[in-house]
């Protein structure tokens, strides 16, 4: 496994927002994509609390290398993403590491909502509601990818406990307004985000809200 991230872990993570080289607020329900270079830190801020942020990572050099939820869970031996979690690719490389997390834990098992899943779970009246899968398609098209490139994602700030029978439950989020997660890139990555539009379960507190993304470059800070 690529251990190149190890050399960056001594970097200070008390980041000053004024020193961000990129700062953007993703509106409620919308997609976003950006490039985070090796050694840079991506910060995702839950501005109002309880907002799921569906997130994927792809290698900028070769987008066939992408985040693997299965390998990430296996490598750390735990089902949730939090401080210290190394985000592993489908070929076993470390793509990034979570270096700060004020919320506590983040899901990487429940996947992204889709129009089809909404219909099955919540009824045919939800069939035409916008969903994360559609957001990902929009975001990834800018990098020449299609819906075939969507893989199981991270759901930052989404609370998905595993019940005693092994089933996943989607319940009220625990993130507070201003909670954030910092992700240190171990390679040049494309990040694709769907600021989740789901209103049929409590992953967004039934009220999708904006989130903020910032990129910091310690080399120029």
GROMACS .gro file of C-alpha atoms in nm:
model
  221
    1UNK     CA    1   0.000   0.000   0.000
    2UNK     CA    2   0.120   0.350  -0.087
    3UNK     CA    3   0.233   0.514   0.238
    4UNK     CA    4   0.324   0.852   0.085
    5UNK     CA    5   0.073   1.031   0.306
    6UNK     CA    6   0.284   0.956   0.612
    7UNK     CA    7   0.523   1.238   0.536
    8UNK     CA    8   0.243   1.492   0.557
    9UNK     CA    9   0.086   1.386   0.885
   10UNK     CA   10   0.306   1.615   1.092
   11UNK     CA   11   0.153   1.920   0.923
   12UNK     CA   12  -0.047   2.149   1.151
   13UNK     CA   13  -0.421   2.118   1.094
   14UNK     CA   14  -0.535   2.428   1.286
   15UNK     CA   15  -0.624   2.598   0.960
   16UNK     CA   16  -0.704   2.968   0.923
   17UNK     CA   17  -0.999   3.009   0.682
   18UNK     CA   18  -0.849   3.339   0.568
   19UNK     CA   19  -0.555   3.145   0.422
   20UNK     CA   20  -0.762   2.909   0.208
   21UNK     CA   21  -0.659   2.910  -0.159
   22UNK     CA   22  -1.015   2.812  -0.252
   23UNK     CA   23  -1.341   2.885  -0.071
   24UNK     CA   24  -1.687   2.804  -0.201
   25UNK     CA   25  -2.032   2.748  -0.053
   26UNK     CA   26  -2.222   2.464  -0.221
   27UNK     CA   27  -2.594   2.554  -0.226
   28UNK     CA   28  -2.846   2.309  -0.084
   29UNK     CA   29  -2.922   2.018  -0.321
   30UNK     CA   30  -2.637   2.097  -0.563
   31UNK     CA   31  -2.322   1.920  -0.691
   32UNK     CA   32  -1.959   2.036  -0.678
   33UNK     CA   33  -1.630   1.911  -0.810
   34UNK     CA   34  -1.273   2.028  -0.765
   35UNK     CA   35  -0.909   1.917  -0.779
   36UNK     CA   36  -0.711   1.877  -0.458
   37UNK     CA   37  -0.336   1.844  -0.512
   38UNK     CA   38  -0.105   1.612  -0.318
   39UNK     CA   39  -0.025   1.775   0.016
   40UNK     CA   40  -0.326   2.008   0.010
   41UNK     CA   41  -0.609   1.985   0.263
   42UNK     CA   42  -0.976   1.983   0.172
   43UNK     CA   43  -1.206   2.110   0.446
   44UNK     CA   44  -1.582   2.040   0.431
   45UNK     CA   45  -1.792   2.248   0.670
   46UNK     CA   46  -2.148   2.158   0.771
   47UNK     CA   47  -2.271   2.515   0.799
   48UNK     CA   48  -2.609   2.452   0.964
   49UNK     CA   49  -2.567   2.098   1.099
   50UNK     CA   50  -2.721   1.762   1.011
   51UNK     CA   51  -2.640   1.786   0.639
   52UNK     CA   52  -2.518   1.476   0.457
   53UNK     CA   53  -2.235   1.544   0.211
   54UNK     CA   54  -2.198   1.255  -0.035
   55UNK     CA   55  -1.836   1.249  -0.153
   56UNK     CA   56  -1.618   1.058  -0.400
   57UNK     CA   57  -1.248   1.075  -0.487
   58UNK     CA   58  -1.074   0.985  -0.815
   59UNK     CA   59  -0.708   0.991  -0.910
   60UNK     CA   60  -0.646   1.292  -1.132
   61UNK     CA   61  -0.380   1.097  -1.324
   62UNK     CA   62  -0.610   0.803  -1.397
   63UNK     CA   63  -0.978   0.820  -1.302
   64UNK     CA   64  -1.009   0.442  -1.319
   65UNK     CA   65  -0.839   0.456  -0.978
   66UNK     CA   66  -1.102   0.576  -0.734
   67UNK     CA   67  -1.216   0.561  -0.373
   68UNK     CA   68  -1.305   0.215  -0.247
   69UNK     CA   69  -1.538   0.197   0.051
   70UNK     CA   70  -1.474  -0.174   0.085
   71UNK     CA   71  -1.095  -0.145   0.094
   72UNK     CA   72  -1.110   0.154   0.328
   73UNK     CA   73  -1.325  -0.036   0.577
   74UNK     CA   74  -1.107  -0.345   0.549
   75UNK     CA   75  -0.781  -0.154   0.589
   76UNK     CA   76  -0.887   0.021   0.910
   77UNK     CA   77  -1.101  -0.261   1.048
   78UNK     CA   78  -1.389  -0.024   1.130
   79UNK     CA   79  -1.703   0.080   0.940
   80UNK     CA   80  -1.693   0.457   0.994
   81UNK     CA   81  -1.471   0.736   0.865
   82UNK     CA   82  -1.315   0.972   1.120
   83UNK     CA   83  -0.980   1.124   1.223
   84UNK     CA   84  -0.699   0.893   1.112
   85UNK     CA   85  -0.899   0.710   0.848
   86UNK     CA   86  -0.695   0.651   0.534
   87UNK     CA   87  -0.914   0.666   0.224
   88UNK     CA   88  -0.798   0.373   0.011
   89UNK     CA   89  -0.837   0.333  -0.365
   90UNK     CA   90  -0.957   0.031  -0.557
   91UNK     CA   91  -0.595  -0.066  -0.626
   92UNK     CA   92  -0.482  -0.032  -0.267
   93UNK     CA   93  -0.323   0.314  -0.264
   94UNK     CA   94  -0.391   0.572   0.004
   95UNK     CA   95  -0.567   0.860  -0.171
   96UNK     CA   96  -0.609   1.083   0.134
   97UNK     CA   97  -0.625   1.079   0.513
   98UNK     CA   98  -0.879   1.241   0.744
   99UNK     CA   99  -0.661   1.457   0.970
  100UNK     CA  100  -0.931   1.644   1.166
  101UNK     CA  101  -1.295   1.579   1.243
  102UNK     CA  102  -1.514   1.777   1.482
  103UNK     CA  103  -1.826   1.568   1.422
  104UNK     CA  104  -1.714   1.220   1.526
  105UNK     CA  105  -1.783   0.967   1.254
  106UNK     CA  106  -1.906   0.951   0.898
  107UNK     CA  107  -2.081   0.677   0.701
  108UNK     CA  108  -1.930   0.492   0.407
  109UNK     CA  109  -2.175   0.203   0.379
  110UNK     CA  110  -2.519   0.345   0.290
  111UNK     CA  111  -2.427   0.485  -0.051
  112UNK     CA  112  -2.600   0.764  -0.241
  113UNK     CA  113  -2.969   0.822  -0.288
  114UNK     CA  114  -3.114   0.782  -0.637
  115UNK     CA  115  -3.450   0.830  -0.803
  116UNK     CA  116  -3.488   0.454  -0.825
  117UNK     CA  117  -3.405   0.397  -0.458
  118UNK     CA  118  -3.638   0.678  -0.354
  119UNK     CA  119  -3.921   0.510  -0.543
  120UNK     CA  120  -3.860   0.173  -0.376
  121UNK     CA  121  -3.819   0.316  -0.025
  122UNK     CA  122  -4.065   0.602  -0.020
  123UNK     CA  123  -4.322   0.550  -0.296
  124UNK     CA  124  -4.380   0.642  -0.660
  125UNK     CA  125  -4.460   1.004  -0.573
  126UNK     CA  126  -4.086   1.053  -0.503
  127UNK     CA  127  -3.973   0.917  -0.844
  128UNK     CA  128  -3.892   1.258  -0.990
  129UNK     CA  129  -3.725   1.411  -0.687
  130UNK     CA  130  -3.363   1.513  -0.745
  131UNK     CA  131  -3.110   1.274  -0.588
  132UNK     CA  132  -2.738   1.236  -0.521
  133UNK     CA  133  -2.680   1.001  -0.811
  134UNK     CA  134  -2.795   1.271  -1.051
  135UNK     CA  135  -2.570   1.525  -0.877
  136UNK     CA  136  -2.271   1.294  -0.919
  137UNK     CA  137  -2.344   1.252  -1.290
  138UNK     CA  138  -2.345   1.631  -1.333
  139UNK     CA  139  -2.024   1.679  -1.131
  140UNK     CA  140  -1.830   1.397  -1.294
  141UNK     CA  141  -1.925   1.492  -1.650
  142UNK     CA  142  -1.681   1.782  -1.618
  143UNK     CA  143  -1.402   1.522  -1.594
  144UNK     CA  144  -1.519   1.296  -1.875
  145UNK     CA  145  -1.686   1.042  -1.648
  146UNK     CA  146  -2.036   0.897  -1.661
  147UNK     CA  147  -2.282   0.721  -1.432
  148UNK     CA  148  -2.080   0.402  -1.486
  149UNK     CA  149  -1.803   0.565  -1.280
  150UNK     CA  150  -2.018   0.616  -0.969
  151UNK     CA  151  -1.901   0.388  -0.689
  152UNK     CA  152  -2.000   0.353  -0.320
  153UNK     CA  153  -1.923   0.685  -0.156
  154UNK     CA  154  -1.852   0.851   0.177
  155UNK     CA  155  -2.144   1.027   0.344
  156UNK     CA  156  -1.977   1.293   0.555
  157UNK     CA  157  -2.191   1.403   0.854
  158UNK     CA  158  -2.447   1.125   0.791
  159UNK     CA  159  -2.545   0.916   1.092
  160UNK     CA  160  -2.591   0.550   0.994
  161UNK     CA  161  -2.579   0.318   1.296
  162UNK     CA  162  -2.551  -0.056   1.238
  163UNK     CA  163  -2.836  -0.229   1.417
  164UNK     CA  164  -2.796  -0.557   1.610
  165UNK     CA  165  -2.934  -0.756   1.316
  166UNK     CA  166  -2.677  -0.602   1.082
  167UNK     CA  167  -2.913  -0.366   0.905
  168UNK     CA  168  -2.821  -0.003   0.843
  169UNK     CA  169  -3.041   0.267   0.994
  170UNK     CA  170  -3.050   0.628   0.874
  171UNK     CA  171  -3.126   0.851   1.172
  172UNK     CA  172  -3.093   1.212   1.281
  173UNK     CA  173  -2.746   1.351   1.220
  174UNK     CA  174  -2.521   1.443   1.510
  175UNK     CA  175  -2.322   1.718   1.339
  176UNK     CA  176  -2.359   2.071   1.474
  177UNK     CA  177  -2.350   2.398   1.281
  178UNK     CA  178  -1.988   2.465   1.189
  179UNK     CA  179  -1.862   2.108   1.230
  180UNK     CA  180  -1.596   2.023   0.977
  181UNK     CA  181  -1.374   1.748   0.845
  182UNK     CA  182  -1.023   1.800   0.702
  183UNK     CA  183  -0.890   1.562   0.436
  184UNK     CA  184  -0.519   1.560   0.344
  185UNK     CA  185  -0.454   1.450  -0.014
  186UNK     CA  186  -0.185   1.185  -0.065
  187UNK     CA  187  -0.211   1.216  -0.444
  188UNK     CA  188  -0.367   1.461  -0.687
  189UNK     CA  189  -0.738   1.383  -0.664
  190UNK     CA  190  -1.066   1.489  -0.817
  191UNK     CA  191  -1.329   1.534  -0.549
  192UNK     CA  192  -1.696   1.505  -0.648
  193UNK     CA  193  -1.963   1.611  -0.398
  194UNK     CA  194  -2.340   1.589  -0.391
  195UNK     CA  195  -2.481   1.819  -0.125
  196UNK     CA  196  -2.755   1.569  -0.054
  197UNK     CA  197  -3.111   1.675  -0.155
  198UNK     CA  198  -3.286   1.393   0.032
  199UNK     CA  199  -3.604   1.503   0.216
  200UNK     CA  200  -3.767   1.163   0.271
  201UNK     CA  201  -3.545   1.046   0.557
  202UNK     CA  202  -3.368   1.231   0.841
  203UNK     CA  203  -3.015   1.230   0.694
  204UNK     CA  204  -3.051   1.607   0.632
  205UNK     CA  205  -3.293   1.679   0.912
  206UNK     CA  206  -3.559   1.687   0.636
  207UNK     CA  207  -3.417   2.027   0.538
  208UNK     CA  208  -3.119   2.032   0.296
  209UNK     CA  209  -2.882   2.321   0.366
  210UNK     CA  210  -2.560   2.468   0.216
  211UNK     CA  211  -2.213   2.340   0.299
  212UNK     CA  212  -1.874   2.508   0.256
  213UNK     CA  213  -1.565   2.362   0.091
  214UNK     CA  214  -1.217   2.509   0.131
  215UNK     CA  215  -0.877   2.402   0.003
  216UNK     CA  216  -0.558   2.486   0.194
  217UNK     CA  217  -0.206   2.456   0.062
  218UNK     CA  218   0.039   2.440   0.356
  219UNK     CA  219   0.325   2.505   0.115
  220UNK     CA  220   0.203   2.861   0.051
  221UNK     CA  221   0.011   2.935   0.372
   0.00000   0.00000   0.00000
